[in-house]
GROMACS .gro file of C-alpha atoms in nm:
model
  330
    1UNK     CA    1   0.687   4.669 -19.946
    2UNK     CA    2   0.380   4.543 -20.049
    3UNK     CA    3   0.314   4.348 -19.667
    4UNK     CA    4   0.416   4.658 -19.530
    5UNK     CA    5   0.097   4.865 -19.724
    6UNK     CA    6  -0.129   4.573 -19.602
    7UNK     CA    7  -0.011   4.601 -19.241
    8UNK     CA    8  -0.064   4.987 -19.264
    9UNK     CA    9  -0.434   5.006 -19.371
   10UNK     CA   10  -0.477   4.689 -19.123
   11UNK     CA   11  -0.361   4.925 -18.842
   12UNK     CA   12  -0.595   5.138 -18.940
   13UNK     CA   13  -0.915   4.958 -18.831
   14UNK     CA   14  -0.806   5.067 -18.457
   15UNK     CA   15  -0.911   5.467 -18.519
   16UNK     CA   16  -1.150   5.342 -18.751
   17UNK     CA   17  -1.313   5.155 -18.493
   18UNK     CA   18  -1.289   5.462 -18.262
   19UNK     CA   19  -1.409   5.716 -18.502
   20UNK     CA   20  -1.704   5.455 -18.617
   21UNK     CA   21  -1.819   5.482 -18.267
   22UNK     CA   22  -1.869   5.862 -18.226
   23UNK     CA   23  -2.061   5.831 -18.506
   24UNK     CA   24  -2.308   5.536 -18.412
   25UNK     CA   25  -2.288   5.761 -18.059
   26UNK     CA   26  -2.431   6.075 -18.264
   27UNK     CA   27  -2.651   5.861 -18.457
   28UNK     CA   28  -2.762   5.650 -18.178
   29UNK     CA   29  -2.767   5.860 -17.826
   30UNK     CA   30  -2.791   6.213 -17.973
   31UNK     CA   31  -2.428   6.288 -17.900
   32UNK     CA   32  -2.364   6.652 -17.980
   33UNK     CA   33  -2.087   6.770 -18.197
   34UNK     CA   34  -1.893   6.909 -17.863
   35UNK     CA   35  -1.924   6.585 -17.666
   36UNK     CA   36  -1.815   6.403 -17.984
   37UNK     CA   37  -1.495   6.623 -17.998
   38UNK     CA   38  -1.446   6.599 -17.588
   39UNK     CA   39  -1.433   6.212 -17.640
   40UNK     CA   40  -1.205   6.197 -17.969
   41UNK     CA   41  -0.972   6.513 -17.877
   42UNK     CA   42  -0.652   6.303 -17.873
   43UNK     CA   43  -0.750   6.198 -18.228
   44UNK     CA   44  -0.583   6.474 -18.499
   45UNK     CA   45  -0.864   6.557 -18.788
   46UNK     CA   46  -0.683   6.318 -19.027
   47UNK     CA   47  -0.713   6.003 -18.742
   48UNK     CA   48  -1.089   6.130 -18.756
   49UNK     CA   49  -1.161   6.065 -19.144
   50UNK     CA   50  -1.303   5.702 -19.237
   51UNK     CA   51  -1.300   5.635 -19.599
   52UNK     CA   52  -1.682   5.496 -19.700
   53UNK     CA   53  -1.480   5.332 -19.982
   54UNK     CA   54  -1.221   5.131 -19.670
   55UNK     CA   55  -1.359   5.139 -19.315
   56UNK     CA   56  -1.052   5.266 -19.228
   57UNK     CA   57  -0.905   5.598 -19.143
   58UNK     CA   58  -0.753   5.788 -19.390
   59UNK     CA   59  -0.712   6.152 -19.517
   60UNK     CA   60  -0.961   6.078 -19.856
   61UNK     CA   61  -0.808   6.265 -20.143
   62UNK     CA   62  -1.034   6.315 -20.513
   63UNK     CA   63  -1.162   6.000 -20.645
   64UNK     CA   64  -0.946   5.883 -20.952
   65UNK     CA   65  -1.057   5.596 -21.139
   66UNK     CA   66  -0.806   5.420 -21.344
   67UNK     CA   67  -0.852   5.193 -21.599
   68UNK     CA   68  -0.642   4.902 -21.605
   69UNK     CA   69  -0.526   4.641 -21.881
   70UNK     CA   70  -0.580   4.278 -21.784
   71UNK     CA   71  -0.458   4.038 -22.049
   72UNK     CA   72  -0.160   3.831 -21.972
   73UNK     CA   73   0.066   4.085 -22.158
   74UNK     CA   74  -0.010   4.353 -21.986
   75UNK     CA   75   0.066   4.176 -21.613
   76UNK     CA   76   0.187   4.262 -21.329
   77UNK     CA   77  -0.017   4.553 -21.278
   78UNK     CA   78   0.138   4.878 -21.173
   79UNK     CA   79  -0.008   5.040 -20.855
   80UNK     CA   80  -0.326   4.839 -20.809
   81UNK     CA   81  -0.242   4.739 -20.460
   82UNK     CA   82  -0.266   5.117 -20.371
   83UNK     CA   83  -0.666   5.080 -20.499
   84UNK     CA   84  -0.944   5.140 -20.250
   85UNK     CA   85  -1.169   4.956 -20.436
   86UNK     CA   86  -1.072   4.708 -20.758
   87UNK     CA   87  -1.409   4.632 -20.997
   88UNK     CA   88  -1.292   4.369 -21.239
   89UNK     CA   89  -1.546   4.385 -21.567
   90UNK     CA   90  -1.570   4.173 -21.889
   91UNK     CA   91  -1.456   4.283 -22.203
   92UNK     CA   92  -1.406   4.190 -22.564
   93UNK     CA   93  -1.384   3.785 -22.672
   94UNK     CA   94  -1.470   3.738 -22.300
   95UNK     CA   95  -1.163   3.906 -22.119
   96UNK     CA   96  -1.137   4.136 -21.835
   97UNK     CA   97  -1.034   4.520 -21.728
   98UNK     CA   98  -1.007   4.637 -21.408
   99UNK     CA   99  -1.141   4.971 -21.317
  100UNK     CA  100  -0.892   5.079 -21.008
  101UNK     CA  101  -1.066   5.323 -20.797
  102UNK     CA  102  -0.823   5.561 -20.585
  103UNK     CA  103  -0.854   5.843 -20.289
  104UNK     CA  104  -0.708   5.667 -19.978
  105UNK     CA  105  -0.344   5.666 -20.143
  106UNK     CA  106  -0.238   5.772 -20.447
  107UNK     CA  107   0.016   5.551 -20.639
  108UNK     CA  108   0.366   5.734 -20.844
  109UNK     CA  109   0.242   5.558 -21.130
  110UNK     CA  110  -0.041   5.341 -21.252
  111UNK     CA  111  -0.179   5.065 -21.532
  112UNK     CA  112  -0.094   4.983 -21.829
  113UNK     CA  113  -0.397   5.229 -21.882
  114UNK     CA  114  -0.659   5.095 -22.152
  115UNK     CA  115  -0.931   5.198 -22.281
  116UNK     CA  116  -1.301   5.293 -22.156
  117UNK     CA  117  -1.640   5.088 -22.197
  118UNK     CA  118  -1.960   5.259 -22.208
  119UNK     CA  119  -2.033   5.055 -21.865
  120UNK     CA  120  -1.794   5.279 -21.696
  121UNK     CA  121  -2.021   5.588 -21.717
  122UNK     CA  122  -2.288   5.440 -21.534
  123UNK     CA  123  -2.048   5.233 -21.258
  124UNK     CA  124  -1.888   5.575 -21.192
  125UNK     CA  125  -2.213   5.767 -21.171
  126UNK     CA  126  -2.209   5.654 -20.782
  127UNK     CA  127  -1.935   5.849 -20.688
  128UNK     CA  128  -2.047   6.175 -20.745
  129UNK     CA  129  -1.832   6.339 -21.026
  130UNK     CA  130  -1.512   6.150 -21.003
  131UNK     CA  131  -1.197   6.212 -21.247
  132UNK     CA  132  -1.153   5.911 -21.483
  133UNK     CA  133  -0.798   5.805 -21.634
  134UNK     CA  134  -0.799   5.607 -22.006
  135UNK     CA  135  -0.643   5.532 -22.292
  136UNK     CA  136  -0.916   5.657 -22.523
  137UNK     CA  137  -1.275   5.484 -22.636
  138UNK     CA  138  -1.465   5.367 -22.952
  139UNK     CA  139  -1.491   5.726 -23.162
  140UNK     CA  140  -1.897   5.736 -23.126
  141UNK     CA  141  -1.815   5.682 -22.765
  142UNK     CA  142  -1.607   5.910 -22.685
  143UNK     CA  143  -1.884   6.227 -22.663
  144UNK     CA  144  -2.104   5.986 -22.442
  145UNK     CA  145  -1.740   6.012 -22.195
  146UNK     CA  146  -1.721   6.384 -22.220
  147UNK     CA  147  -2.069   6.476 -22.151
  148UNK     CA  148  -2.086   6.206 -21.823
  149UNK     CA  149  -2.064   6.381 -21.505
  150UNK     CA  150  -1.654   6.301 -21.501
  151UNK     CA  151  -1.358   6.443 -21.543
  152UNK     CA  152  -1.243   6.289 -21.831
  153UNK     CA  153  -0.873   6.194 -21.853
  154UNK     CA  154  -0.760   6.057 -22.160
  155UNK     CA  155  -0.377   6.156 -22.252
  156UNK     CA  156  -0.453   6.454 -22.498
  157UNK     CA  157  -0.668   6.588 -22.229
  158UNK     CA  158  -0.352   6.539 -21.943
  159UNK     CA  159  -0.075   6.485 -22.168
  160UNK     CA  160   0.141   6.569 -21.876
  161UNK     CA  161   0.003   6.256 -21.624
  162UNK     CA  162   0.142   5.995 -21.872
  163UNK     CA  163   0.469   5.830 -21.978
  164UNK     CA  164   0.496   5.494 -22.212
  165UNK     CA  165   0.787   5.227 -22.094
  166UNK     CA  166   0.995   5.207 -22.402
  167UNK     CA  167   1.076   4.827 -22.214
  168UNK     CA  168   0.710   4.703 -22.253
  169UNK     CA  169   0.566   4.653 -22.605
  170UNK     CA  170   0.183   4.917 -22.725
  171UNK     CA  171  -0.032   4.895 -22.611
  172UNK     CA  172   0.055   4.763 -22.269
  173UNK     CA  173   0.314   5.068 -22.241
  174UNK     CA  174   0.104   5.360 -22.106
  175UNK     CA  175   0.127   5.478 -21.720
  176UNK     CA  176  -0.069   5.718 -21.576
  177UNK     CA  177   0.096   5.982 -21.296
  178UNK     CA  178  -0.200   6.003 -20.989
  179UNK     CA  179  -0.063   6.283 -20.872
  180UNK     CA  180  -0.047   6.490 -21.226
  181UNK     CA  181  -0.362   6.336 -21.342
  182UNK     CA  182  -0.555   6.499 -21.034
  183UNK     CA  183  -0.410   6.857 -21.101
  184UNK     CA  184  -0.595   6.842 -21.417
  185UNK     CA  185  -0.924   6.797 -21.250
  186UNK     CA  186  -0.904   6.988 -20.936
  187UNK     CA  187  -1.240   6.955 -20.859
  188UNK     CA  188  -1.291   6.569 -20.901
  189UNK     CA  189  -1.539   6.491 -20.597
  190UNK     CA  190  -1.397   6.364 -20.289
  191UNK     CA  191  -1.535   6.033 -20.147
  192UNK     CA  192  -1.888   5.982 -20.022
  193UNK     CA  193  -2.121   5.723 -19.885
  194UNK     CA  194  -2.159   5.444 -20.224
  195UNK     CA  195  -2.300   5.233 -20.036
  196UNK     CA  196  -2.087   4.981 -19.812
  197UNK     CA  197  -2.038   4.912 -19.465
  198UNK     CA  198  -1.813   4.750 -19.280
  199UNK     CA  199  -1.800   4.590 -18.925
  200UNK     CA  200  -1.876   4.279 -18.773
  201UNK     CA  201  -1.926   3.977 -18.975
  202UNK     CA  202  -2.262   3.903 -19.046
  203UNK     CA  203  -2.414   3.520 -18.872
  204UNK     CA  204  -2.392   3.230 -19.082
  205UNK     CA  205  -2.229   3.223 -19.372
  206UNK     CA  206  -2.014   2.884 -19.543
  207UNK     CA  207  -1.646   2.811 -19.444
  208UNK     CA  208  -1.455   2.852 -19.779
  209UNK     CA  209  -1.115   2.864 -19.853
  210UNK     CA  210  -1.112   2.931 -20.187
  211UNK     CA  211  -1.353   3.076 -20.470
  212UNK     CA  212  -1.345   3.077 -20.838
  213UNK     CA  213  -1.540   3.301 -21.072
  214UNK     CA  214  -1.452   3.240 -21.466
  215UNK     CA  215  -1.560   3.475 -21.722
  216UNK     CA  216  -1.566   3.316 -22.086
  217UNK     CA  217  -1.173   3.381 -22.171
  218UNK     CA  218  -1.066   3.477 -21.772
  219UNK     CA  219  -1.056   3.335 -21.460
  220UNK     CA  220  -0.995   3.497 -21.091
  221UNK     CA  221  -0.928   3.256 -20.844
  222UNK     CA  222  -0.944   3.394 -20.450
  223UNK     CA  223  -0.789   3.212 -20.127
  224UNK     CA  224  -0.818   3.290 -19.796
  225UNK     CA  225  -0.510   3.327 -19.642
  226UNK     CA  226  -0.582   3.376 -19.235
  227UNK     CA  227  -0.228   3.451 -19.148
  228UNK     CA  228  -0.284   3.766 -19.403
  229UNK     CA  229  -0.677   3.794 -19.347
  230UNK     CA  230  -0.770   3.875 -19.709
  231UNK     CA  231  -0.824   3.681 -19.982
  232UNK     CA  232  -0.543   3.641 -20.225
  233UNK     CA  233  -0.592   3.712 -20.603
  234UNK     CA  234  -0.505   3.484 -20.896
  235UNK     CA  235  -0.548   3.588 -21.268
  236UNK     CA  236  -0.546   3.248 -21.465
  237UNK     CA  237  -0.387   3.029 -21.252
  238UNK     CA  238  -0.094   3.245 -21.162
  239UNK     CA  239  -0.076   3.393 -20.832
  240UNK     CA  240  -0.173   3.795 -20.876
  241UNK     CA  241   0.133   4.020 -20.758
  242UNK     CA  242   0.190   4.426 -20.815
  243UNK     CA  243   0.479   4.491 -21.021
  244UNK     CA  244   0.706   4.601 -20.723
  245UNK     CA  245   0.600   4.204 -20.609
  246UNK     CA  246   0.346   4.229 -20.346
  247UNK     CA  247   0.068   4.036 -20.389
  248UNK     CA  248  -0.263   4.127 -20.455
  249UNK     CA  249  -0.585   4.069 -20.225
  250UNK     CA  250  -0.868   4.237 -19.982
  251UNK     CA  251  -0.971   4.151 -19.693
  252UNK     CA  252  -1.350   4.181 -19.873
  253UNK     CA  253  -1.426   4.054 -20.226
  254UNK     CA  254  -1.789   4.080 -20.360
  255UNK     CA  255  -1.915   3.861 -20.623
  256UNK     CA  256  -2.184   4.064 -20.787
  257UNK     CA  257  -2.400   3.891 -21.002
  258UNK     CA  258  -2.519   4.112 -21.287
  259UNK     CA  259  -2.636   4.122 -21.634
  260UNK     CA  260  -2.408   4.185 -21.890
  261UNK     CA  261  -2.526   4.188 -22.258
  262UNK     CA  262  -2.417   4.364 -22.606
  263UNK     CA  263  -2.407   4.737 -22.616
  264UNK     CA  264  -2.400   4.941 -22.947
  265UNK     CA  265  -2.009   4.980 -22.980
  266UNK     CA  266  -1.784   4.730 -23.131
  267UNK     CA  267  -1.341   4.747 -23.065
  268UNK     CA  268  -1.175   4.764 -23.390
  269UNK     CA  269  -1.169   4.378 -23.470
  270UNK     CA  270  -1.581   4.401 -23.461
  271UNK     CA  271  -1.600   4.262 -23.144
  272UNK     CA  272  -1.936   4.385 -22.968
  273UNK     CA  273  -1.866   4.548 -22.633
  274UNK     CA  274  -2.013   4.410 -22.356
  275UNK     CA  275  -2.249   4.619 -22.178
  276UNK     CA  276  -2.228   4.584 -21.782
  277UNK     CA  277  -2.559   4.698 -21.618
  278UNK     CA  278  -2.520   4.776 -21.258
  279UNK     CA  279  -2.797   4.957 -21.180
  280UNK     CA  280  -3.120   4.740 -21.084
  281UNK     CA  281  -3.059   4.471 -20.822
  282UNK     CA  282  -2.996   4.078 -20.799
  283UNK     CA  283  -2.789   3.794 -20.590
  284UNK     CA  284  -2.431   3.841 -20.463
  285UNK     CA  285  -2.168   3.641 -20.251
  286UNK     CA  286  -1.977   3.804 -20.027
  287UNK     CA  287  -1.578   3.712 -19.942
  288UNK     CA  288  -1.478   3.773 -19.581
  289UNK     CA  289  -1.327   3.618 -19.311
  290UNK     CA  290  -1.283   3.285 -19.455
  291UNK     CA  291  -1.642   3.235 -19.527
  292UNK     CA  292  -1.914   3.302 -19.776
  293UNK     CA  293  -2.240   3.488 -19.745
  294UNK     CA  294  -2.519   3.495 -19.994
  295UNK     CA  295  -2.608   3.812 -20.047
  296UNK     CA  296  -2.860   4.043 -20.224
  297UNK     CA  297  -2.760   4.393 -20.396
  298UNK     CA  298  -2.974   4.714 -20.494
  299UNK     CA  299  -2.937   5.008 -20.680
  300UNK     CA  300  -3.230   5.173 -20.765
  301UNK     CA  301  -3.080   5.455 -20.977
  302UNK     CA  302  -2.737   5.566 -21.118
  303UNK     CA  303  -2.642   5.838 -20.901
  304UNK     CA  304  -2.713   5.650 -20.584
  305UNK     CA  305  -2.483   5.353 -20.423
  306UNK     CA  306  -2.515   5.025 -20.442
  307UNK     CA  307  -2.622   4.843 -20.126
  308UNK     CA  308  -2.562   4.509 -20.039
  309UNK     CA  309  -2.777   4.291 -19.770
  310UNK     CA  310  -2.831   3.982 -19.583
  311UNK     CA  311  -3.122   3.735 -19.698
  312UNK     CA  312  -3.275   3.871 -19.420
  313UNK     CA  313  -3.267   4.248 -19.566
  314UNK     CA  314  -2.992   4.382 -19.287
  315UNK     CA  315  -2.709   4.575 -19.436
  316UNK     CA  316  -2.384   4.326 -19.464
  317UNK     CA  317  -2.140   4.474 -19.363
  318UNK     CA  318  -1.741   4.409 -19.530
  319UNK     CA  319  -1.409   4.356 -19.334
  320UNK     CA  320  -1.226   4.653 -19.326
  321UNK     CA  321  -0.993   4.738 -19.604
  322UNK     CA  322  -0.958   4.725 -19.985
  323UNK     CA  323  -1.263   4.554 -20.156
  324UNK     CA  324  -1.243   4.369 -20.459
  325UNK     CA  325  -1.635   4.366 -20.694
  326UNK     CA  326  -1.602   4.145 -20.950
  327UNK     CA  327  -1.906   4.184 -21.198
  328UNK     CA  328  -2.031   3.851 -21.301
  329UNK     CA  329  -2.234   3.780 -21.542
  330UNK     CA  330  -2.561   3.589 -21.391
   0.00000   0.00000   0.00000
């Protein structure tokens, strides 16, 4: 099932290709909108949509942002190989969440859903005014969540988008429905431009095969597999896999460098909450095609995207597909 998804937004990059190229032609040779139609018009308007968050064709649906439980209790994941984009983020004693971003497909069910971090408002601030599902947040947090420009999603607010598996033990138990979560925020924003690009590989770059990043009590371990082309994803040593089995990986993964320091909150054992800034700028390395490319990354204010260059200052540009960010700390 799950080589069967990969294969299906792999086929993708075909159209994608096609419909990148009426654009460059509008951009580049003043194409009009009729001689753009003339040359795509055995494309249907679906075929014609390229998700900013993919490179690939798609019919974009709202943006739902999911977050996701990472400790080893909590694994497999449901429904994160569905994700358009994965940001993994440190948490209490040094862990990790995920923050699942959706549009491209929507999932029947997702998580274990946990709970917010204060880093989440400004992450999500990017795309537009996206609908966010969780658990719940710190109590002083939680009017900080309901005043961000989201559409907050926590179980009292959608009561009807989640279930708890009586066979998994709280809190790794709670599941979020896509589909119902969305009809509670019908006007969630659908996706826009947050900065990536994707297309050719960028010159140079260091053959790699594998890359590690560790986060004081995690570590995500990412291997190039070429007869997949993406980079396979291990949590802690163990190989990474969705819980219907399929294993998890993107064709791009982005290690963004970033500084991540105490924020007011604290979780209920007094743990401080880390606070993940991603708005400024700094280093990056980015995964793709079996090699690695220093990069540098930029985002000058919250409700802009992020965008990521060569050492030269040209826009790098990601393999088409799912993208893994994992937000390291520097």
């Amino acid at each position: 099932m799950g080589a069967r998804r990969h294969r299906r937004r792999r086929a993708g990059g075909v159209t994608a290709a096609v419909a990148a190229c009426a654009v460059a032609c509008a951009a580049l040779f003043g194409c009009t909108a009729g001689e753009q139609d003339r040359k795509s018009s055995g494309q249907t308007a679906a075929q014609k949509a390229v998700s900013p968050f993919t490179g690939l064709t798609a019919e974009p649906g709202p943006v739902l942002a999911v977050k996701i439980d990472n400790v080893r209790a909590a694994r497999p994941p449901t429904g994160l190989a569905a994700a358009d984009i994965v940001y993994v983020e440190q948490v209490e004693a040094g862990l990790s969440r995920l923050l699942a971003v959706y549009s491209s497909e929507q999932p029947p069910s997702a998580g274990p859903v946990r709970s917010a971090r204060e880093s989440d408002i400004e992450l999500l601030r990017q795309f537009g005014r996206p609908a966010l599902a969780f658990s719940g947040a710190q109590s002083a947090l939680l009017p900080l969540v309901e005043e961000a420009p989201l559409f907050a999603l926590p179980p009292w607010g959608a009561p009807e988008a989640y279930v708890r598996d009586a066979g998994r033990a709280a809190p790794h138990n709670l599941y979020l429905r896509p589909e119902r979560a969305l009809a509670a925020a019908p006007e969630a924003d659908r996706p826009r431009d947050i900065g990536f690009r994707f297309g050719p590989a960028p010159a140079g770059g260091q053959p790699l095969d594998e890359h590690t990043v560790s986060f004081p009590s995690a570590r995500f371990t990412f291997t190039w597999s070429p007869e997949q082309e993406r980079w396979l994803v291990s949590m802690d040593g163990a190989p990474a896999r969705d819980a219907d089995g399929a294993r998890l990986g993107a064709p791009t993964v982005v290690v963004q460098h970033v500084e991540v320091r105490g924020s007011q909150f604290r979780d209920r054992s007094g743990s401080v909450s880390p606070y993940t800034e991603t708005v400024g700028s700094g280093t990056a390395l980015v995964l793709r095609d079996g090699r690695g490319h220093d990069a540098r990354w930029s985002r000058p204010a919250a409700d802009g995207g992020t965008a990521f260059t060569t050492p030269s200052g040209e826009r790098l540009n990601f393999a088409r597909g799912p993208v893994w960010v994992v937000l390291a700390a520097r």
